[in-house]
């Protein structure tokens, strides 16, 4: 989704800004822009790719020694050039911003009364005008930004420059990542370390509430209380970065936030090659052409990924699909069909129950086997004929997050590839599925920006002992995954049901002390889900609803709603996995449990 870069140097920073934005392209975006100070605020914005904006900047001869840049993924307001960042106020202040300002409408109304004219539909423009207003009062850019961010409610990472302060950039963060890249007689800022690595590996990660004055020769950081503080400098090493916490409090939080990149990396090959059987290894084409059905074997979170895949495989590829818990399958007299593809899913590739289930399937005559795994050359891929490696990177937290969503993407790619091999989709449909994958990292990044709202929900779960999760269709497994995450790390007892099953038993549990979490995307089952929600409210239950922007839910007594930006169609389960991960994480923080190492659990389950 959105990405930020900024630089202040003794050289022209335009190439630094453009290269940084190009390195952030994996996050997903729909427009890009940069602004530099060169006697005036010179700004170039374009809808589309960074390359288009780069060409425009070159044509205008854009140059400057201080500047900010941004890639935008539309949330407030459509995909238009006026909505693209940077935003400018009074020809004096320029701002770029990641995140969501929840109280932007109130601030906008106040600023309009004071004579400010808005040129965009974005929440970001209120920041530009608010800083401008405070700067007019204090003539101190640092103080103006400190005062402005105190009025903001929501998540943000911002960078601000002022025309009459060409040697100063002010940055601030709350809920969205931001870092400083330290150079020689220059400094850079970015939302991701990849954007600064070509200039420096010396990185300072900002913490929640930090406000920073960035100059060529140094930085000054104030914490949320306004006190001057020092933040540790890190030397970035790509090979070990995945093993370090960076600015995060726990590996689970870090890995939740790494999902846009993990998904982009996993999707990369299919975007280059299309839905090709070669993605699954040598000889995959012949295997997939002869496949008459799919048998998925997995445990835990991987089992829920397989449960989502069943919907995709049957709906898109038109093949029957069974999903079984590996530890159960291996101990029952299964009936084998040698023309079925056996798919095993394991993050570590060493999950003993899954490995033994694979061996059992092969003993029954299943020669066509595919492993979906995150670890190269681990046991399960070695025992399988075909392999698809997810590219989640190292996952250290016991509760799986980015491994789960990359598994979902791998299984979706399998479903569409099977459909293509069997002549079930045409070129237009294939292009549509590729486009959905291309935009997925951006949608996930936006879901991550909901973290402050979800954290406030989690405070209400701190005193609870039980919770119920509901979903329908291909979102029912996401409800299962949400309940599992909550159990794993907060130790709150949680169960998940298909929402239509409420009246067949679980409704007896519902009372004011049983929070009910509902996955309610704007799909064909939405009206059914609404009916199930009414059953809960009629019994005094309190609802916590994850909906889409266009689902037309509103908060009311006993009904709390958080919206993802827009329904993303068939890949919606991937996006809706993010809020339930964040809810579990923040509930665990409230409970004070060991988030990364929950009791009685291990990351790689290599015992029966």
XYZ file of C-alpha atoms in Angstrom, residues 374-587:
214
model
C 8.101 -22.127 3.556
C 11.444 -23.848 4.204
C 13.680 -24.929 1.367
C 14.739 -28.566 1.290
C 12.848 -29.561 4.432
C 11.464 -33.049 4.938
C 7.974 -32.749 3.436
C 9.104 -31.117 0.163
C 11.811 -33.753 -0.183
C 9.162 -36.474 0.179
C 6.855 -34.879 -2.415
C 6.893 -35.055 -6.183
C 5.951 -31.403 -6.669
C 6.755 -28.374 -4.512
C 5.619 -24.779 -4.193
C 7.724 -22.716 -1.813
C 6.082 -19.743 -0.181
C 8.386 -16.793 0.351
C 7.297 -15.607 3.758
C 10.816 -15.441 5.137
C 11.699 -16.582 8.617
C 8.693 -16.770 10.927
C 9.769 -16.807 14.553
C 6.539 -16.227 16.469
C 4.840 -19.502 17.355
C 1.455 -18.256 16.164
C 1.665 -18.369 12.382
C 0.719 -15.200 10.513
C 2.607 -14.486 7.294
C 3.107 -18.208 6.672
C -0.701 -18.617 6.737
C -1.499 -15.845 4.274
C 1.272 -16.913 1.878
C -0.110 -20.462 2.048
C -3.493 -19.070 1.046
C -1.943 -17.348 -1.954
C -0.093 -20.520 -2.965
C -3.329 -22.512 -2.788
C -5.188 -19.889 -4.795
C -2.490 -20.091 -7.467
C -2.923 -23.873 -7.477
C -6.705 -23.581 -7.876
C -6.450 -21.216 -10.839
C -3.640 -23.248 -12.447
C -5.777 -26.389 -12.201
C -8.659 -24.489 -13.757
C -6.461 -23.257 -16.601
C -5.088 -26.756 -17.264
C -8.607 -28.103 -17.480
C -9.865 -25.336 -19.774
C -12.172 -23.933 -17.115
C -11.083 -20.292 -17.488
C -10.432 -18.043 -20.477
C -7.698 -15.437 -20.990
C -9.865 -12.636 -19.618
C -10.580 -14.544 -16.420
C -6.921 -15.414 -15.999
C -5.993 -11.749 -16.370
C -8.594 -10.866 -13.750
C -7.112 -13.329 -11.260
C -3.611 -11.986 -11.925
C -4.850 -8.449 -11.339
C -6.442 -9.520 -8.043
C -3.115 -10.979 -6.914
C -1.241 -7.866 -8.019
C -3.377 -5.645 -5.781
C -3.488 -8.004 -2.813
C -0.396 -6.685 -0.937
C -1.860 -3.190 -1.007
C -5.176 -4.394 0.386
C -3.383 -6.237 3.177
C -1.337 -3.137 3.986
C -4.526 -1.153 4.371
C -5.935 -3.784 6.718
C -2.800 -3.356 8.823
C -3.567 0.342 9.198
C -6.678 -0.659 11.173
C -4.425 -1.719 14.067
C -5.178 1.242 16.415
C -8.930 0.592 16.170
C -8.473 -3.141 16.693
C -6.226 -2.500 19.685
C -9.053 -0.539 21.317
C -11.403 -3.477 20.734
C -8.867 -5.812 22.313
C -9.038 -3.872 25.581
C -12.640 -5.063 25.911
C -11.499 -8.680 25.544
C -9.065 -8.436 28.454
C -11.673 -9.323 31.054
C -13.364 -12.013 28.961
C -12.917 -15.751 29.392
C -14.695 -16.882 26.222
C -15.355 -15.644 22.690
C -17.291 -16.840 19.668
C -16.251 -16.316 16.038
C -18.700 -16.551 13.125
C -18.224 -16.686 9.369
C -19.918 -18.117 6.313
C -18.682 -19.733 3.122
C -14.987 -19.337 2.437
C -14.741 -16.943 5.402
C -15.754 -19.596 7.918
C -12.143 -20.914 7.992
C -11.004 -17.348 8.754
C -13.316 -17.389 11.764
C -11.692 -20.688 12.765
C -8.253 -19.138 12.357
C -9.294 -16.098 14.419
C -10.500 -18.315 17.253
C -7.300 -20.353 17.116
C -5.097 -17.268 17.273
C -7.007 -15.905 20.251
C -6.684 -19.237 22.070
C -3.012 -19.656 21.227
C -1.630 -16.416 22.548
C -4.197 -14.813 24.886
C -5.499 -18.076 26.443
C -9.077 -16.834 26.021
C -11.254 -19.820 25.189
C -12.620 -19.216 21.702
C -14.682 -21.258 19.283
C -15.752 -20.675 15.696
C -18.894 -21.774 13.889
C -20.497 -21.294 10.516
C -22.885 -18.457 11.293
C -25.854 -20.480 10.072
C -25.155 -23.082 12.786
C -25.889 -20.627 15.611
C -29.459 -21.751 16.052
C -28.397 -25.399 16.118
C -26.639 -25.144 19.463
C -24.036 -22.397 20.023
C -26.711 -19.731 20.511
C -27.226 -21.197 23.982
C -23.817 -19.790 24.965
C -24.544 -16.216 23.922
C -24.941 -13.631 26.645
C -23.514 -10.215 27.527
C -20.219 -11.788 28.642
C -19.602 -13.670 25.386
C -18.160 -11.360 22.701
C -19.104 -12.517 19.214
C -16.663 -11.698 16.406
C -18.188 -11.757 12.935
C -16.384 -11.928 9.583
C -18.849 -10.082 7.332
C -17.426 -9.173 3.902
C -19.686 -7.762 1.228
C -20.240 -11.036 -0.606
C -23.288 -13.079 -1.626
C -23.805 -14.349 1.935
C -23.832 -10.928 3.602
C -27.595 -10.791 4.131
C -27.505 -14.252 5.720
C -24.747 -13.079 8.072
C -26.790 -10.017 9.031
C -29.672 -12.303 9.972
C -27.368 -14.369 12.175
C -26.128 -11.180 13.842
C -29.705 -10.256 14.716
C -30.043 -13.612 16.452
C -27.074 -12.679 18.649
C -28.365 -9.193 19.484
C -31.789 -10.587 20.383
C -30.054 -12.641 23.122
C -28.059 -9.706 24.500
C -24.797 -10.660 22.803
C -22.181 -8.026 21.934
C -21.020 -8.064 18.303
C -17.601 -7.138 16.936
C -17.937 -7.032 13.162
C -15.167 -6.989 10.565
C -16.899 -5.673 7.459
C -16.030 -4.090 4.126
C -16.388 -0.376 3.451
C -19.382 -0.989 1.203
C -21.247 -3.356 3.568
C -23.376 -0.534 5.024
C -22.929 -1.557 8.643
C -23.110 1.110 11.317
C -22.129 1.097 14.957
C -25.052 0.829 17.351
C -25.658 -0.334 20.871
C -23.934 -3.680 21.229
C -22.646 -3.629 17.631
C -19.078 -2.472 16.922
C -17.875 -2.254 13.321
C -14.428 -1.994 11.739
C -14.262 -1.755 7.961
C -11.593 -2.854 5.542
C -11.498 -0.396 2.606
C -13.279 -2.352 -0.092
C -14.289 -5.902 -0.963
C -11.503 -7.611 -2.909
C -13.572 -10.483 -4.250
C -12.291 -14.042 -4.247
C -9.131 -13.160 -2.275
C -11.105 -11.561 0.551
C -10.133 -14.325 3.059
C -6.505 -13.180 2.861
C -7.436 -9.603 3.736
C -9.816 -10.622 6.522
C -7.147 -12.804 8.110
C -5.254 -9.644 9.106
C -7.810 -8.166 11.530
C -8.249 -11.441 13.443
C -4.471 -11.746 13.780
C -4.252 -8.205 15.146
C -7.168 -8.787 17.523
C -5.473 -11.845 18.998
C -2.136 -10.044 19.288
C -3.539 -7.037 21.130
C -5.786 -9.161 23.344
